Short mmCIF file of N, CA and C and ligand atoms in Angstrom, two decimals:
data_model
loop_
_atom_site.label_atom_id
_atom_site.label_comp_id
_atom_site.label_asym_id
_atom_site.label_seq_id
_atom_site.Cartn_x
_atom_site.Cartn_y
_atom_site.Cartn_z
N MET A 472 61.50 10.31 34.50
CA MET A 472 61.17 11.29 33.48
C MET A 472 62.09 12.49 33.66
N VAL A 473 62.57 13.01 32.55
CA VAL A 473 63.52 14.12 32.61
C VAL A 473 63.04 15.25 31.71
N ALA A 474 63.33 16.47 32.13
CA ALA A 474 62.93 17.64 31.35
C ALA A 474 64.07 18.65 31.38
N ALA A 475 64.15 19.47 30.33
CA ALA A 475 65.27 20.39 30.19
C ALA A 475 64.85 21.84 30.28
N ALA A 476 65.60 22.60 31.08
CA ALA A 476 65.48 24.05 31.07
C ALA A 476 66.62 24.58 30.20
N ILE A 477 66.26 25.02 28.99
CA ILE A 477 67.24 25.62 28.07
C ILE A 477 66.99 27.12 28.12
N ILE A 478 67.97 27.85 28.65
CA ILE A 478 67.81 29.30 28.85
C ILE A 478 68.88 30.01 28.05
N VAL A 479 68.45 30.89 27.15
CA VAL A 479 69.37 31.68 26.33
C VAL A 479 68.95 33.14 26.43
N ASP A 480 69.90 34.01 26.77
CA ASP A 480 69.61 35.45 26.89
C ASP A 480 68.39 35.72 27.77
N GLY A 481 68.30 35.03 28.89
CA GLY A 481 67.24 35.31 29.85
C GLY A 481 65.87 34.81 29.46
N ARG A 482 65.82 33.95 28.44
CA ARG A 482 64.53 33.36 28.03
C ARG A 482 64.61 31.85 28.05
N LEU A 483 63.50 31.25 28.44
CA LEU A 483 63.39 29.80 28.57
C LEU A 483 62.66 29.21 27.37
N LEU A 484 63.17 28.10 26.87
CA LEU A 484 62.51 27.43 25.75
C LEU A 484 61.37 26.55 26.25
N LEU A 485 60.17 26.81 25.74
CA LEU A 485 59.01 25.96 26.04
C LEU A 485 58.53 25.32 24.75
N ALA A 486 57.92 24.14 24.89
CA ALA A 486 57.42 23.38 23.74
C ALA A 486 55.96 23.04 23.99
N GLN A 487 55.17 23.16 22.93
CA GLN A 487 53.72 22.94 23.06
C GLN A 487 53.37 21.51 22.69
N ARG A 488 52.72 20.81 23.60
CA ARG A 488 52.40 19.39 23.41
C ARG A 488 51.31 19.19 22.37
N THR A 489 51.41 18.06 21.69
CA THR A 489 50.38 17.68 20.73
C THR A 489 49.54 16.51 21.26
N ARG A 490 50.01 15.85 22.32
CA ARG A 490 49.33 14.67 22.83
C ARG A 490 49.68 14.49 24.30
N PRO A 491 48.92 13.68 25.03
CA PRO A 491 47.59 13.16 24.70
C PRO A 491 46.57 14.29 24.65
N PRO A 492 45.33 14.00 24.26
CA PRO A 492 44.35 15.08 24.07
C PRO A 492 44.24 16.00 25.28
N GLU A 493 44.33 15.44 26.49
CA GLU A 493 44.15 16.30 27.67
C GLU A 493 45.35 17.21 27.92
N LEU A 494 46.48 16.93 27.30
CA LEU A 494 47.66 17.81 27.46
C LEU A 494 47.96 18.60 26.19
N ALA A 495 47.31 18.27 25.09
CA ALA A 495 47.58 18.96 23.82
C ALA A 495 47.28 20.44 23.97
N GLY A 496 48.19 21.27 23.49
CA GLY A 496 48.02 22.71 23.57
C GLY A 496 48.71 23.32 24.77
N LEU A 497 49.03 22.50 25.75
CA LEU A 497 49.76 23.00 26.93
C LEU A 497 51.25 23.01 26.64
N TRP A 498 51.97 23.84 27.40
CA TRP A 498 53.41 24.03 27.19
C TRP A 498 54.21 23.30 28.25
N GLU A 499 55.39 22.82 27.87
CA GLU A 499 56.23 22.06 28.80
C GLU A 499 57.70 22.34 28.55
N LEU A 500 58.50 21.97 29.55
CA LEU A 500 59.93 21.87 29.30
C LEU A 500 60.13 20.57 28.53
N PRO A 501 60.84 20.62 27.38
CA PRO A 501 60.99 19.42 26.58
C PRO A 501 61.74 18.33 27.33
N GLY A 502 61.41 17.09 27.02
CA GLY A 502 62.06 15.98 27.71
C GLY A 502 61.31 14.70 27.45
N GLY A 503 61.41 13.76 28.37
CA GLY A 503 60.71 12.50 28.17
C GLY A 503 61.18 11.45 29.15
N LYS A 504 61.07 10.22 28.69
CA LYS A 504 61.22 9.08 29.58
C LYS A 504 62.58 8.41 29.38
N ALA A 505 63.25 8.14 30.49
CA ALA A 505 64.50 7.37 30.40
C ALA A 505 64.17 5.92 30.07
N GLU A 506 64.95 5.34 29.17
CA GLU A 506 64.78 3.93 28.84
C GLU A 506 65.52 3.07 29.85
N ALA A 507 65.22 1.78 29.85
CA ALA A 507 65.85 0.88 30.81
C ALA A 507 67.37 0.97 30.66
N GLY A 508 68.07 1.15 31.76
CA GLY A 508 69.52 1.19 31.74
C GLY A 508 70.11 2.51 31.30
N GLU A 509 69.28 3.48 31.04
CA GLU A 509 69.76 4.78 30.55
C GLU A 509 69.80 5.76 31.72
N SER A 510 70.89 6.51 31.84
CA SER A 510 70.96 7.50 32.91
C SER A 510 70.04 8.66 32.56
N PRO A 511 69.61 9.41 33.57
CA PRO A 511 68.77 10.58 33.29
C PRO A 511 69.45 11.55 32.32
N GLU A 512 70.76 11.75 32.50
CA GLU A 512 71.47 12.70 31.63
C GLU A 512 71.51 12.20 30.18
N ASP A 513 71.74 10.91 30.01
CA ASP A 513 71.74 10.35 28.65
C ASP A 513 70.34 10.42 28.04
N ALA A 514 69.34 10.15 28.87
CA ALA A 514 67.95 10.20 28.37
C ALA A 514 67.62 11.61 27.90
N LEU A 515 68.06 12.60 28.66
CA LEU A 515 67.75 13.98 28.29
C LEU A 515 68.45 14.35 26.98
N ARG A 516 69.71 13.96 26.85
CA ARG A 516 70.42 14.27 25.59
C ARG A 516 69.72 13.60 24.40
N ARG A 517 69.30 12.35 24.57
CA ARG A 517 68.62 11.65 23.48
C ARG A 517 67.27 12.30 23.15
N GLU A 518 66.51 12.61 24.18
CA GLU A 518 65.19 13.21 23.95
C GLU A 518 65.31 14.56 23.24
N LEU A 519 66.31 15.35 23.62
CA LEU A 519 66.43 16.68 23.02
C LEU A 519 66.92 16.58 21.57
N ARG A 520 67.73 15.56 21.31
CA ARG A 520 68.15 15.29 19.93
C ARG A 520 66.91 14.92 19.10
N GLU A 521 66.08 14.04 19.65
CA GLU A 521 64.90 13.57 18.92
C GLU A 521 63.83 14.65 18.78
N GLU A 522 63.60 15.38 19.85
CA GLU A 522 62.46 16.31 19.86
C GLU A 522 62.80 17.67 19.27
N LEU A 523 64.06 18.10 19.45
CA LEU A 523 64.43 19.47 19.06
C LEU A 523 65.54 19.51 18.02
N GLY A 524 66.25 18.40 17.83
CA GLY A 524 67.36 18.38 16.88
C GLY A 524 68.58 19.13 17.37
N VAL A 525 68.78 19.16 18.69
CA VAL A 525 69.93 19.88 19.24
C VAL A 525 70.79 18.97 20.11
N GLU A 526 72.05 19.37 20.25
CA GLU A 526 72.96 18.73 21.20
C GLU A 526 73.11 19.67 22.39
N VAL A 527 73.08 19.10 23.59
CA VAL A 527 73.20 19.91 24.80
C VAL A 527 74.27 19.36 25.71
N SER A 528 74.73 20.22 26.64
CA SER A 528 75.68 19.76 27.65
C SER A 528 75.25 20.32 28.99
N GLY A 529 75.97 19.90 30.01
CA GLY A 529 75.68 20.40 31.34
C GLY A 529 74.69 19.50 32.03
N GLY A 530 73.91 20.02 32.88
CA GLY A 530 72.92 19.19 33.54
C GLY A 530 72.88 19.37 35.04
N ASP A 531 72.95 20.64 35.51
CA ASP A 531 72.67 20.89 36.92
C ASP A 531 71.16 20.78 37.12
N ARG A 532 70.78 20.19 38.24
CA ARG A 532 69.36 20.10 38.56
C ARG A 532 68.78 21.49 38.76
N ILE A 533 67.50 21.63 38.40
CA ILE A 533 66.80 22.88 38.71
C ILE A 533 65.41 22.53 39.22
N GLY A 534 65.01 23.15 40.32
CA GLY A 534 63.70 22.86 40.90
C GLY A 534 63.67 21.50 41.60
N ASP A 535 62.55 21.23 42.22
CA ASP A 535 62.38 19.97 42.96
C ASP A 535 61.87 18.87 42.04
N ASP A 536 62.14 17.63 42.43
CA ASP A 536 61.53 16.50 41.72
C ASP A 536 60.02 16.56 41.87
N VAL A 537 59.33 16.17 40.80
CA VAL A 537 57.87 16.15 40.82
C VAL A 537 57.42 14.69 40.85
N PRO A 538 56.77 14.25 41.93
CA PRO A 538 56.29 12.87 41.96
C PRO A 538 55.13 12.70 40.99
N LEU A 539 55.18 11.66 40.17
CA LEU A 539 54.10 11.40 39.22
C LEU A 539 53.17 10.34 39.81
N PRO A 540 51.93 10.31 39.33
CA PRO A 540 50.94 9.39 39.90
C PRO A 540 51.37 7.92 39.81
N ASP A 541 52.18 7.59 38.81
CA ASP A 541 52.57 6.18 38.64
C ASP A 541 53.79 5.79 39.48
N GLY A 542 54.26 6.70 40.33
CA GLY A 542 55.37 6.36 41.21
C GLY A 542 56.72 6.85 40.71
N ARG A 543 56.78 7.23 39.42
CA ARG A 543 58.04 7.76 38.90
C ARG A 543 58.18 9.23 39.33
N VAL A 544 59.35 9.78 39.08
CA VAL A 544 59.51 11.21 39.35
C VAL A 544 59.94 11.92 38.08
N LEU A 545 59.59 13.17 38.00
CA LEU A 545 59.98 14.04 36.89
C LEU A 545 61.03 15.00 37.42
N ARG A 546 62.18 15.07 36.76
CA ARG A 546 63.31 15.85 37.25
C ARG A 546 63.77 16.81 36.15
N ALA A 547 63.98 18.07 36.52
CA ALA A 547 64.42 19.06 35.54
C ALA A 547 65.91 19.36 35.68
N TYR A 548 66.56 19.56 34.56
CA TYR A 548 67.98 19.88 34.50
C TYR A 548 68.17 21.14 33.66
N ARG A 549 69.08 21.97 34.09
CA ARG A 549 69.44 23.11 33.27
C ARG A 549 70.55 22.69 32.32
N VAL A 550 70.34 22.85 31.03
CA VAL A 550 71.34 22.43 30.05
C VAL A 550 71.66 23.59 29.11
N GLU A 551 72.82 23.50 28.47
CA GLU A 551 73.27 24.53 27.53
C GLU A 551 73.21 23.96 26.12
N LEU A 552 72.84 24.80 25.17
CA LEU A 552 72.85 24.39 23.77
C LEU A 552 74.29 24.31 23.29
N VAL A 553 74.66 23.19 22.68
CA VAL A 553 76.01 23.02 22.14
C VAL A 553 75.98 23.18 20.63
N SER A 554 75.00 22.59 19.99
CA SER A 554 74.88 22.77 18.54
C SER A 554 73.44 22.57 18.11
N GLY A 555 73.12 23.17 16.99
CA GLY A 555 71.77 23.08 16.43
C GLY A 555 70.88 24.21 16.92
N THR A 556 69.83 24.44 16.16
CA THR A 556 68.81 25.41 16.53
C THR A 556 67.55 24.62 16.84
N PRO A 557 66.95 24.83 18.04
CA PRO A 557 65.79 24.03 18.39
C PRO A 557 64.67 24.13 17.34
N ALA A 558 64.12 22.97 16.99
CA ALA A 558 63.02 22.89 16.02
C ALA A 558 61.92 22.01 16.63
N ALA A 559 60.69 22.32 16.27
CA ALA A 559 59.55 21.56 16.83
C ALA A 559 59.35 20.27 16.05
N LEU A 560 60.27 19.29 16.27
CA LEU A 560 60.20 18.03 15.54
C LEU A 560 59.11 17.12 16.10
N ASP A 561 58.73 17.34 17.36
CA ASP A 561 57.75 16.47 18.01
C ASP A 561 56.71 17.28 18.78
N HIS A 562 56.73 18.58 18.59
CA HIS A 562 55.79 19.46 19.30
C HIS A 562 55.05 20.30 18.26
N ALA A 563 53.97 20.95 18.71
CA ALA A 563 53.22 21.82 17.81
C ALA A 563 54.02 23.08 17.51
N GLU A 564 54.70 23.59 18.55
CA GLU A 564 55.37 24.88 18.42
C GLU A 564 56.39 25.04 19.54
N LEU A 565 57.36 25.91 19.31
CA LEU A 565 58.32 26.27 20.35
C LEU A 565 58.19 27.76 20.64
N ARG A 566 58.53 28.14 21.85
CA ARG A 566 58.49 29.56 22.24
C ARG A 566 59.55 29.84 23.27
N TRP A 567 60.20 30.99 23.16
CA TRP A 567 61.14 31.45 24.19
C TRP A 567 60.41 32.45 25.06
N VAL A 568 60.34 32.19 26.36
CA VAL A 568 59.58 33.08 27.24
C VAL A 568 60.46 33.72 28.29
N ASP A 569 60.13 34.97 28.64
CA ASP A 569 60.81 35.62 29.76
C ASP A 569 60.02 35.29 31.04
N GLY A 570 60.45 35.86 32.16
CA GLY A 570 59.84 35.51 33.43
C GLY A 570 58.37 35.87 33.51
N ARG A 571 58.00 37.01 32.93
CA ARG A 571 56.59 37.42 32.95
C ARG A 571 55.74 36.46 32.13
N GLU A 572 56.23 36.17 30.93
CA GLU A 572 55.47 35.27 30.05
C GLU A 572 55.35 33.86 30.64
N LEU A 573 56.38 33.44 31.37
CA LEU A 573 56.32 32.11 31.99
C LEU A 573 55.17 32.03 32.99
N GLY A 574 54.89 33.15 33.63
CA GLY A 574 53.79 33.17 34.61
C GLY A 574 52.43 33.19 33.97
N GLU A 575 52.37 33.51 32.68
CA GLU A 575 51.07 33.69 32.02
C GLU A 575 50.71 32.54 31.10
N ILE A 576 51.70 31.76 30.68
CA ILE A 576 51.45 30.72 29.68
C ILE A 576 50.83 29.48 30.36
N ASP A 577 50.07 28.71 29.61
CA ASP A 577 49.44 27.50 30.17
C ASP A 577 50.43 26.34 30.15
N LEU A 578 51.06 26.11 31.30
CA LEU A 578 52.00 25.01 31.42
C LEU A 578 51.27 23.72 31.79
N VAL A 579 51.85 22.56 31.45
CA VAL A 579 51.33 21.30 31.96
C VAL A 579 51.45 21.34 33.49
N GLY A 580 50.51 20.73 34.15
CA GLY A 580 50.45 20.80 35.61
C GLY A 580 51.74 20.37 36.28
N ASN A 581 52.36 19.33 35.75
CA ASN A 581 53.58 18.80 36.39
C ASN A 581 54.71 19.82 36.42
N ASP A 582 54.73 20.75 35.47
CA ASP A 582 55.85 21.69 35.35
C ASP A 582 55.63 22.98 36.13
N ARG A 583 54.43 23.19 36.64
CA ARG A 583 54.11 24.50 37.23
C ARG A 583 54.91 24.82 38.47
N GLY A 584 55.25 23.82 39.26
CA GLY A 584 55.99 24.05 40.49
C GLY A 584 57.40 24.56 40.26
N TRP A 585 57.91 24.42 39.03
CA TRP A 585 59.27 24.87 38.75
C TRP A 585 59.36 26.36 38.45
N VAL A 586 58.20 27.02 38.27
CA VAL A 586 58.21 28.42 37.81
C VAL A 586 59.06 29.32 38.70
N PRO A 587 58.91 29.29 40.04
CA PRO A 587 59.72 30.20 40.84
C PRO A 587 61.23 29.98 40.66
N ASP A 588 61.65 28.74 40.59
CA ASP A 588 63.08 28.45 40.40
C ASP A 588 63.54 28.90 39.02
N LEU A 589 62.73 28.64 38.02
CA LEU A 589 63.10 29.03 36.65
C LEU A 589 63.21 30.54 36.53
N ARG A 590 62.27 31.25 37.16
CA ARG A 590 62.25 32.71 37.03
C ARG A 590 63.51 33.37 37.54
N LEU A 591 64.16 32.74 38.50
CA LEU A 591 65.40 33.32 39.04
C LEU A 591 66.45 33.48 37.95
N HIS A 592 66.31 32.70 36.86
CA HIS A 592 67.30 32.73 35.78
C HIS A 592 66.81 33.50 34.56
N LEU A 593 65.61 34.08 34.64
CA LEU A 593 65.02 34.72 33.47
C LEU A 593 64.94 36.22 33.61
N ASN A 594 64.87 36.90 32.51
CA ASN A 594 64.65 38.35 32.49
C ASN A 594 63.16 38.65 32.67
N GLY A 595 62.88 39.87 33.08
CA GLY A 595 61.54 40.40 32.94
C GLY A 595 60.49 39.89 33.90
N TRP A 596 60.76 39.93 35.17
CA TRP A 596 59.70 39.58 36.12
C TRP A 596 59.82 40.44 37.36
O1 LIG B 281 56.73 13.58 26.03
P1 LIG B 281 56.23 12.27 26.52
O2 LIG B 281 54.85 11.94 26.03
O3 LIG B 281 57.19 11.15 26.37
O4 LIG B 281 56.07 12.50 28.09
C1 LIG B 281 55.53 11.51 28.88
C2 LIG B 281 54.92 12.12 30.13
O5 LIG B 281 55.88 12.90 30.82
C3 LIG B 281 53.80 13.07 29.86
O6 LIG B 281 52.55 12.45 29.77
C4 LIG B 281 53.86 13.98 31.05
O7 LIG B 281 53.08 13.45 32.09
C5 LIG B 281 55.27 13.95 31.51
N1 LIG B 281 56.05 15.20 31.31
C6 LIG B 281 55.71 16.33 32.02
N2 LIG B 281 56.44 17.47 31.89
C7 LIG B 281 57.49 17.50 31.05
C8 LIG B 281 57.86 16.37 30.30
C9 LIG B 281 57.12 15.23 30.46
O8 LIG B 281 54.76 16.31 32.79
N3 LIG B 281 58.17 18.63 30.94
#
């Protein structure tokens, strides 16, 4: 599983989940699941195209891998917007948060451990 930290002008892009019911309403770094034979970087580019309608580049890791209950890991990458304006094509809503807001918003549990690393790149904390 891969997730993207898109940071512009000291703010991080978060996306609000619509599903499953127990995660709906919570905020996450956008991303998703790599398909068979797909590299994490390719999976992230595809997911961001599908979910946000944007093209991204880069892909330095940020934060630690998060082990998931099913044995997979969730890995975050810092990426740069190359083209397009993020749109909530698969989420309820998008929000750009600064470091203070990141500490106050209801993140999905899997993403919470990344907050200290993410904050180092954000304004306002
Ligand atoms: O978005 P999608 O439903 O494909 O994500 C599958 C799973 O990936 C979610 O149920 C969630 O457990 C995990 N995920 C996450 N944090 C993210 C992205 C995905 O926990 N930022």
